[in-house]
XYZ file of N, CA and C in Angstrom:
666
model
N 66.114 249.067 145.031
C 65.931 247.861 144.232
C 67.227 247.057 144.255
N 67.129 245.791 144.597
C 68.320 244.964 144.712
C 68.881 244.619 143.339
N 70.157 244.307 143.312
C 70.794 243.933 142.048
C 70.173 242.663 141.479
N 69.715 241.773 142.360
C 69.083 240.532 141.912
C 67.800 240.820 141.149
N 66.988 241.729 141.670
C 65.739 242.087 140.999
C 66.023 242.804 139.696
N 66.967 243.738 139.712
C 67.311 244.474 138.500
C 67.816 243.544 137.406
N 68.672 242.603 137.765
C 69.204 241.662 136.780
C 68.089 240.816 136.180
N 67.151 240.425 137.022
C 66.026 239.623 136.545
C 65.206 240.394 135.524
N 64.869 241.632 135.847
C 64.021 242.432 134.965
C 64.758 242.860 133.701
N 66.041 243.157 133.829
C 66.801 243.598 132.662
C 66.985 242.485 131.640
N 66.875 241.239 132.069
C 67.024 240.129 131.144
C 65.729 239.679 130.499
N 64.644 240.405 130.766
C 63.331 239.982 130.262
C 63.086 240.459 128.834
N 62.307 239.673 128.093
C 61.841 240.103 126.772
C 60.380 240.521 126.827
N 59.710 240.232 127.955
C 58.325 240.651 128.163
C 58.050 240.581 129.661
N 57.081 241.366 130.085
C 56.699 241.404 131.489
C 55.239 240.967 131.600
N 55.027 239.888 132.343
C 53.679 239.428 132.631
C 53.370 239.728 134.088
N 52.212 240.309 134.332
C 51.858 240.798 135.651
C 50.580 240.147 136.149
N 50.644 239.637 137.370
C 49.412 239.248 138.040
C 48.610 240.515 138.299
N 47.314 240.363 138.536
C 46.431 241.524 138.686
C 46.249 241.925 140.143
N 45.584 241.087 140.914
C 45.284 241.404 142.303
C 46.548 241.233 143.138
N 47.102 242.332 143.576
C 48.356 242.329 144.315
C 49.369 243.226 143.640
N 49.978 242.800 142.538
C 50.952 243.646 141.856
C 50.353 244.915 141.252
N 49.128 244.843 140.734
C 48.529 246.003 140.067
C 47.414 246.664 140.864
N 46.620 245.876 141.552
C 45.445 246.411 142.238
C 45.282 245.788 143.610
N 44.812 246.605 144.530
C 44.360 246.080 145.822
C 42.862 245.825 145.651
N 42.541 244.697 145.023
C 41.198 244.491 144.502
C 40.143 244.373 145.583
N 40.406 243.583 146.596
C 39.373 243.306 147.586
C 39.930 243.335 149.005
N 40.263 244.503 149.495
C 40.648 244.583 150.903
C 39.433 244.303 151.774
N 39.642 243.841 153.003
C 38.498 243.612 153.892
C 37.680 244.904 154.045
N 36.351 244.822 154.087
C 35.525 243.607 154.094
C 35.073 243.158 152.708
N 35.596 243.786 151.646
C 35.143 243.442 150.303
C 35.412 241.988 149.963
N 36.516 241.445 150.467
C 36.823 240.041 150.183
C 35.763 239.114 150.762
N 35.351 239.379 152.000
C 34.328 238.546 152.636
C 32.987 238.694 151.936
N 32.681 239.895 151.472
C 31.422 240.118 150.765
C 31.393 239.361 149.442
N 32.523 239.313 148.761
C 32.595 238.551 147.506
C 32.434 237.065 147.772
N 33.065 236.572 148.834
C 32.918 235.162 149.187
C 31.471 234.847 149.536
N 30.831 235.738 150.260
C 29.422 235.524 150.619
C 28.538 235.485 149.378
N 28.848 236.319 148.390
C 28.069 236.321 147.152
C 28.219 234.993 146.413
N 29.443 234.459 146.400
C 29.658 233.159 145.761
C 28.971 232.049 146.545
N 29.031 232.118 147.873
C 28.410 231.098 148.714
C 26.887 231.145 148.636
N 26.327 232.312 148.383
C 24.871 232.430 148.290
C 24.319 231.571 147.156
N 25.103 231.390 146.104
C 24.685 230.530 145.002
C 24.536 229.089 145.464
N 25.299 228.724 146.484
C 25.345 227.342 146.961
C 24.457 227.113 148.175
N 23.510 227.992 148.384
C 22.573 227.814 149.498
C 21.882 226.460 149.371
N 21.986 225.655 150.401
C 21.405 224.315 150.375
C 22.389 223.230 150.011
N 23.560 223.601 149.511
C 24.600 222.629 149.184
C 25.445 222.381 150.439
N 25.704 221.117 150.746
C 26.530 220.788 151.907
C 27.984 221.121 151.600
N 28.576 221.983 152.412
C 29.932 222.459 152.175
C 30.842 222.097 153.346
N 32.106 221.831 153.080
C 33.049 221.665 154.194
C 33.184 222.985 154.935
N 33.529 222.907 156.201
C 33.540 224.105 157.037
C 34.504 225.162 156.527
N 35.660 224.715 156.021
C 36.631 225.718 155.572
C 36.120 226.511 154.379
N 35.266 225.918 153.559
C 34.677 226.641 152.434
C 33.488 227.472 152.896
N 32.676 226.921 153.752
C 31.496 227.636 154.239
C 31.855 228.906 154.992
N 33.065 228.955 155.565
C 33.466 230.107 156.378
C 34.572 230.938 155.737
N 34.946 230.643 154.517
C 36.060 231.340 153.892
C 35.708 232.783 153.534
N 36.744 233.613 153.478
C 36.591 234.975 152.968
C 37.247 235.113 151.591
N 37.561 233.997 150.966
C 38.219 233.964 149.658
C 37.238 233.422 148.624
N 36.716 234.293 147.792
C 35.720 233.845 146.801
C 36.313 232.862 145.798
N 37.624 232.972 145.521
C 38.233 232.032 144.593
C 38.363 230.640 145.194
N 38.444 230.552 146.514
C 38.425 229.241 147.157
C 37.074 228.571 146.943
N 36.009 229.362 146.994
C 34.670 228.828 146.718
C 34.590 228.349 145.275
N 35.159 229.130 144.370
C 35.127 228.756 142.954
C 35.934 227.485 142.702
N 37.107 227.385 143.293
C 37.919 226.178 143.110
C 37.187 224.941 143.630
N 36.573 225.064 144.794
C 35.835 223.935 145.357
C 34.672 223.570 144.432
N 33.989 224.561 143.926
C 32.850 224.308 143.029
C 33.296 223.600 141.758
N 34.449 223.995 141.246
C 34.980 223.365 140.040
C 35.250 221.887 140.267
N 35.713 221.538 141.448
C 36.078 220.153 141.744
C 34.893 219.283 142.138
N 33.830 219.883 142.684
C 32.789 219.081 143.321
C 31.378 219.248 142.762
N 31.161 220.211 141.909
C 29.794 220.496 141.467
C 29.637 220.302 139.966
N 28.419 220.038 139.505
C 28.180 219.969 138.063
C 28.437 221.327 137.422
N 28.783 221.303 136.149
C 29.199 222.520 135.459
C 28.178 223.656 135.528
N 26.887 223.407 135.348
C 25.945 224.536 135.384
C 25.972 225.300 136.707
N 26.048 224.586 137.819
C 26.075 225.253 139.116
C 27.430 225.934 139.338
N 28.498 225.289 138.921
C 29.819 225.906 139.033
C 29.857 227.221 138.267
N 29.252 227.255 137.099
C 29.255 228.479 136.294
C 28.414 229.577 136.934
N 27.427 229.215 137.708
C 26.684 230.223 138.467
C 27.585 230.845 139.529
N 28.394 230.026 140.160
C 29.355 230.542 141.139
C 30.356 231.454 140.443
N 30.840 231.026 139.292
C 31.805 231.843 138.550
C 31.185 233.193 138.179
N 29.944 233.199 137.774
C 29.276 234.453 137.422
C 29.160 235.381 138.626
N 28.873 234.809 139.792
C 28.805 235.617 141.013
C 30.173 236.194 141.356
N 31.220 235.398 141.173
C 32.575 235.882 141.419
C 32.926 237.017 140.463
N 32.577 236.846 139.196
C 32.861 237.879 138.208
C 32.140 239.177 138.543
N 30.889 239.064 138.920
C 30.119 240.259 139.271
C 30.767 241.004 140.441
N 31.207 240.261 141.446
C 31.837 240.881 142.613
C 33.174 241.521 142.234
N 33.932 240.868 141.377
C 35.233 241.404 140.974
C 35.089 242.660 140.124
N 34.149 242.662 139.217
C 33.931 243.843 138.380
C 33.498 245.032 139.242
N 32.639 244.766 140.218
C 32.224 245.836 141.136
C 33.414 246.368 141.919
N 34.281 245.474 142.384
C 35.457 245.901 143.139
C 36.423 246.686 142.260
N 36.560 246.277 141.003
C 37.481 246.944 140.090
C 37.056 248.374 139.774
N 35.799 248.689 140.032
C 35.286 250.022 139.724
C 35.826 251.095 140.651
N 36.295 250.694 141.857
C 36.783 251.726 142.779
C 37.976 251.307 143.632
N 38.573 250.158 143.360
C 39.734 249.737 144.151
C 40.931 250.621 143.806
N 41.878 250.676 144.727
C 43.067 251.504 144.496
C 44.143 250.718 143.758
N 45.002 251.455 143.083
C 46.174 250.829 142.477
C 47.125 250.336 143.558
N 47.832 249.270 143.260
C 48.867 248.793 144.162
C 50.055 249.748 144.138
N 50.827 249.734 145.200
C 51.977 250.632 145.315
C 52.965 250.416 144.181
N 53.188 249.158 143.785
C 54.178 248.839 142.754
C 53.678 249.071 141.330
N 52.403 249.341 141.147
C 51.810 249.366 139.809
C 52.531 250.331 138.881
N 52.676 251.571 139.289
C 53.310 252.564 138.421
C 54.742 252.186 138.085
N 55.486 251.704 139.087
C 56.889 251.354 138.854
C 57.019 250.240 137.821
N 56.122 249.270 137.864
C 56.191 248.161 136.916
C 55.906 248.638 135.493
N 54.886 249.451 135.333
C 54.570 249.952 133.991
C 55.652 250.905 133.490
N 56.196 251.738 134.379
C 57.244 252.666 133.962
C 58.495 251.914 133.526
N 58.832 250.848 134.248
C 59.995 250.053 133.850
C 59.765 249.427 132.478
N 58.586 248.857 132.264
C 58.293 248.230 130.974
C 58.386 249.243 129.838
N 57.908 250.459 130.082
C 57.969 251.486 129.036
C 59.408 251.887 128.738
N 60.202 252.103 129.791
C 61.612 252.485 129.587
C 62.385 251.397 128.860
N 62.095 250.153 129.216
C 62.847 249.033 128.647
C 62.264 248.553 127.314
N 61.138 249.105 126.914
C 60.508 248.676 125.662
C 59.957 247.271 125.716
N 59.466 246.864 126.895
C 58.954 245.503 127.063
C 57.444 245.454 126.842
N 56.976 244.486 126.075
C 55.532 244.276 126.006
C 55.012 243.768 127.344
N 53.787 244.145 127.685
C 53.196 243.798 128.977
C 51.919 243.000 128.766
N 51.780 241.947 129.542
C 50.537 241.187 129.588
C 50.096 241.038 131.023
N 48.805 240.920 131.233
C 48.261 240.655 132.563
C 47.737 239.234 132.583
N 48.174 238.472 133.583
C 47.783 237.068 133.726
C 47.148 236.913 135.100
N 45.861 236.542 135.130
C 45.165 236.581 136.412
C 44.118 235.490 136.536
N 43.944 235.014 137.779
C 42.824 234.126 138.091
C 41.519 234.895 138.247
N 41.615 236.217 138.326
C 40.406 237.028 138.369
C 39.796 237.133 136.982
N 38.576 237.615 136.937
C 37.847 237.673 135.675
C 38.481 238.667 134.708
N 38.542 238.276 133.451
C 39.069 239.176 132.423
C 38.287 240.481 132.395
N 36.984 240.427 132.638
C 36.164 241.634 132.635
C 36.585 242.588 133.742
N 36.957 242.056 134.900
C 37.398 242.899 136.012
C 38.754 243.524 135.714
N 39.659 242.735 135.154
C 40.978 243.254 134.785
C 40.831 244.395 133.790
N 40.011 244.172 132.776
C 39.824 245.200 131.738
C 39.188 246.458 132.323
N 38.220 246.286 133.197
C 37.546 247.441 133.801
C 38.527 248.284 134.607
N 39.391 247.622 135.376
C 40.386 248.342 136.172
C 41.367 249.082 135.273
N 41.899 248.398 134.265
C 42.886 249.015 133.390
C 42.292 250.197 132.636
N 41.053 250.075 132.234
C 40.403 251.182 131.519
C 40.173 252.371 132.453
N 39.729 252.097 133.659
C 39.462 253.175 134.619
C 40.728 253.921 134.995
N 41.844 253.201 135.103
C 43.095 253.818 135.527
C 43.937 254.324 134.361
N 43.436 254.206 133.154
C 44.148 254.705 131.993
C 45.321 253.854 131.555
N 45.344 252.590 131.968
C 46.487 251.722 131.647
C 46.169 250.663 130.585
N 44.970 250.663 130.094
C 44.596 249.615 129.141
C 45.477 249.653 127.899
N 45.829 250.843 127.454
C 46.666 250.967 126.265
C 48.090 250.489 126.459
N 48.496 250.309 127.710
C 49.861 249.831 128.003
C 49.942 248.315 128.086
N 48.807 247.655 127.960
C 48.750 246.193 128.090
C 48.374 245.581 126.750
N 49.211 244.693 126.262
C 48.957 244.077 124.961
C 48.090 242.831 125.054
N 48.141 242.156 126.190
C 47.426 240.892 126.333
C 46.814 240.806 127.726
N 45.557 240.384 127.785
C 44.928 240.023 129.057
C 44.587 238.544 128.988
N 45.266 237.760 129.803
C 45.008 236.319 129.865
C 44.475 236.031 131.262
N 43.162 236.005 131.379
C 42.524 235.916 132.687
C 41.291 235.016 132.595
N 40.650 234.852 133.739
C 39.548 233.887 133.825
C 38.333 234.324 133.012
N 37.766 233.367 132.307
C 36.466 233.505 131.667
C 35.666 232.248 132.019
N 34.377 232.222 131.717
C 33.625 230.990 131.983
C 34.207 229.766 131.282
N 34.909 229.983 130.178
C 35.477 228.865 129.424
C 36.850 228.417 129.939
N 37.460 229.221 130.811
C 38.822 228.890 131.243
C 38.937 228.735 132.760
N 37.838 228.435 133.427
C 37.885 228.280 134.883
C 38.869 227.180 135.279
N 38.994 226.166 134.469
C 39.909 225.061 134.786
C 41.369 225.460 134.666
N 41.650 226.632 134.139
C 43.028 227.059 133.913
C 43.594 227.901 135.058
N 42.909 228.019 136.158
C 43.409 228.862 137.238
C 44.813 228.438 137.655
N 45.683 229.437 137.851
C 47.019 229.134 138.368
C 46.888 228.419 139.713
N 47.734 227.427 139.960
C 49.072 227.219 139.381
C 49.132 226.436 138.072
N 47.983 226.151 137.457
C 48.070 225.544 136.133
C 48.744 226.517 135.174
N 49.372 226.022 134.117
C 50.224 226.872 133.279
C 49.526 227.565 132.120
N 48.287 227.192 131.814
C 47.701 227.618 130.545
C 47.582 229.138 130.371
N 47.205 229.843 131.428
C 47.032 231.295 131.288
C 48.362 231.973 130.952
N 49.444 231.511 131.576
C 50.763 232.057 131.263
C 51.194 231.715 129.838
N 50.992 230.476 129.454
C 51.375 230.071 128.100
C 50.585 230.836 127.042
N 49.294 231.028 127.290
C 48.451 231.771 126.355
C 48.978 233.190 126.168
N 49.373 233.829 127.269
C 49.886 235.195 127.187
C 51.196 235.253 126.410
N 52.103 234.316 126.684
C 53.391 234.317 125.988
C 53.208 234.100 124.488
N 52.318 233.190 124.125
C 52.058 232.932 122.700
C 51.477 234.177 122.043
N 50.530 234.830 122.729
C 49.904 236.028 122.165
C 50.919 237.154 121.971
N 51.904 237.237 122.871
C 52.932 238.264 122.750
C 54.046 237.873 121.776
N 54.039 236.622 121.337
C 55.034 236.111 120.394
C 56.444 236.229 120.969
N 56.575 235.804 122.209
C 57.878 235.822 122.867
C 58.209 234.416 123.354
N 59.497 234.165 123.513
C 59.954 232.914 124.088
C 59.616 232.920 125.566
N 58.822 231.963 126.008
C 58.362 231.978 127.393
C 59.528 231.911 128.373
N 60.645 231.343 127.967
C 61.807 231.270 128.835
C 62.457 232.620 129.089
N 62.109 233.640 128.299
C 62.672 234.978 128.471
C 61.686 235.938 129.128
N 60.556 235.405 129.585
C 59.523 236.207 130.224
C 59.773 236.263 131.728
N 59.424 237.388 132.344
C 59.378 237.485 133.803
C 57.924 237.680 134.213
N 57.476 236.834 135.125
C 56.116 236.917 135.655
C 56.177 237.476 137.064
N 55.428 238.538 137.303
C 55.408 239.197 138.609
C 54.112 238.845 139.316
N 54.222 238.184 140.460
C 53.042 237.790 141.219
C 53.321 237.814 142.705
N 52.250 237.689 143.486
C 52.418 237.750 144.944
C 51.963 236.474 145.638
N 51.725 235.424 144.875
C 51.229 234.173 145.451
C 52.149 233.016 145.077
N 52.168 232.016 145.926
C 52.951 230.816 145.639
C 52.481 230.169 144.338
N 51.173 230.222 144.092
C 50.645 229.638 142.854
C 51.221 230.324 141.616
N 51.553 231.618 141.727
C 52.174 232.326 140.607
C 53.572 231.767 140.326
N 54.317 231.521 141.385
C 55.667 230.985 141.220
C 55.609 229.571 140.649
N 54.692 228.763 141.158
C 54.566 227.389 140.662
C 54.194 227.390 139.181
N 53.253 228.255 138.792
C 52.855 228.333 137.384
C 54.041 228.738 136.518
N 54.839 229.689 136.985
C 55.997 230.111 136.200
C 56.991 228.975 136.040
N 57.174 228.196 137.095
C 58.069 227.044 137.005
C 57.564 226.039 135.972
N 56.275 225.855 135.937
C 55.701 224.856 135.033
C 55.851 225.239 133.567
N 55.900 226.536 133.278
C 56.048 226.944 131.879
C 57.497 227.274 131.531
N 58.366 227.365 132.544
C 59.773 227.631 132.281
C 60.134 229.100 132.210
N 59.276 229.981 132.727
C 59.638 231.392 132.768
C 60.141 231.754 134.158
N 60.718 232.941 134.282
C 61.243 233.395 135.559
C 60.172 234.177 136.318
N 60.379 234.322 137.615
C 59.349 234.954 138.424
C 59.942 235.920 139.440
N 59.215 237.020 139.637
C 59.506 237.979 140.695
C 58.351 237.911 141.679
N 58.644 237.504 142.906
C 57.617 237.376 143.921
C 57.528 238.623 144.787
N 56.345 239.184 144.889
C 56.115 240.348 145.737
C 55.534 239.873 147.060
N 56.135 240.302 148.160
C 55.709 239.787 149.459
C 55.243 240.911 150.376
N 54.260 240.568 151.226
C 53.707 241.550 152.162
C 54.237 241.369 153.577
N 54.860 240.244 153.860
C 55.412 240.004 155.196
C 56.490 238.929 155.091
N 57.149 238.682 156.217
C 58.279 237.751 156.213
C 57.860 236.329 155.871
N 56.685 235.924 156.331
C 56.254 234.558 156.047
C 55.965 234.362 154.566
N 55.340 235.359 153.918
C 55.109 235.231 152.480
C 56.424 235.260 151.714
N 57.363 236.072 152.156
C 58.679 236.101 151.513
C 59.305 234.712 151.539
N 59.255 234.068 152.700
C 59.829 232.731 152.830
C 59.104 231.726 151.947
N 57.781 231.831 151.859
C 56.996 230.918 151.014
C 57.364 231.076 149.545
N 57.503 232.319 149.092
C 57.847 232.567 147.699
C 59.249 232.055 147.372
N 60.165 232.264 148.291
C 61.533 231.790 148.073
C 61.578 230.268 148.070
N 60.845 229.650 148.972
C 60.816 228.190 149.020
C 60.202 227.605 147.754
N 59.204 228.304 147.189
C 58.566 227.835 145.959
C 59.479 227.975 144.753
N 60.519 228.809 144.871
C 61.488 228.926 143.790
C 61.462 230.230 143.029
N 60.911 231.292 143.622
C 60.928 232.593 142.951
C 62.373 232.994 142.647
N 62.593 233.563 141.468
C 63.950 233.943 141.074
C 64.442 235.168 141.833
N 63.514 235.997 142.270
C 63.835 237.142 143.119
C 62.564 237.538 143.847
N 62.722 238.258 144.943
C 61.558 238.728 145.699
C 61.733 240.210 146.015
N 60.599 240.891 146.237
C 60.617 242.330 146.486
C 59.377 242.694 147.306
N 59.489 243.639 148.238
C 58.320 244.008 149.058
C 57.188 244.574 148.207
N 55.986 244.121 148.444
C 54.854 244.537 147.623
C 54.479 245.992 147.860
N 54.896 246.550 148.998
C 54.553 247.939 149.294
C 55.748 248.876 149.152
N 56.795 248.435 148.467
C 57.970 249.288 148.274
C 57.643 250.413 147.306
N 58.104 251.615 147.637
C 57.915 252.763 146.763
C 59.208 253.137 146.043
N 60.181 252.232 146.077
C 61.444 252.471 145.384
C 61.245 252.234 143.895
N 61.659 253.185 143.094
C 61.504 253.059 141.649
C 62.438 251.980 141.097
N 62.011 251.340 140.031
C 62.841 250.369 139.329
C 63.710 251.110 138.334
N 65.013 251.047 138.489
C 65.936 251.783 137.624
C 66.728 250.836 136.731
């Protein structure tokens, strides 16, 4: 663990964690494509741009639906996404960094929240199955009422910080996407970017992550 990462975490008053990536390998192929197909099935007969019609990212389908479709149909897409995520959460594996993040929070006495664009029901199902639900004080994740809050918008992060009663400027948010870093910038908290390859590392650094760390590192946080 680099001194930069350690300094970042040691200065935190709370740890907010993204779900898919830092905590869970939610939808490895082909599960990701199957979830996208389930969301697209709701839109049978709707004219779609090619990049959406062929995507393997169900959240891309949901984002497009939010921008282009009436609310009732968009909510049908959201329900299909939730169903696919809950099914995936029933047997997906923990991420390599998951234990280290929770162990660090316990040693440091930091409250933990999960902030995710995935469905709150899926996050809760995973945490309950893996025995980690009791270690999480707040779940700020997607519901049918908060689809418009998907990161990089700031609301999910702000909601978590308020619920934890901490100064958002003293929070560290751990995520593996550029949207996570952008959301952290928008609320004024610090961010630790987890990267799977050199190109993602560069993207996270360019977006302004305060520190970066390999997503598959098995080095304990001390």
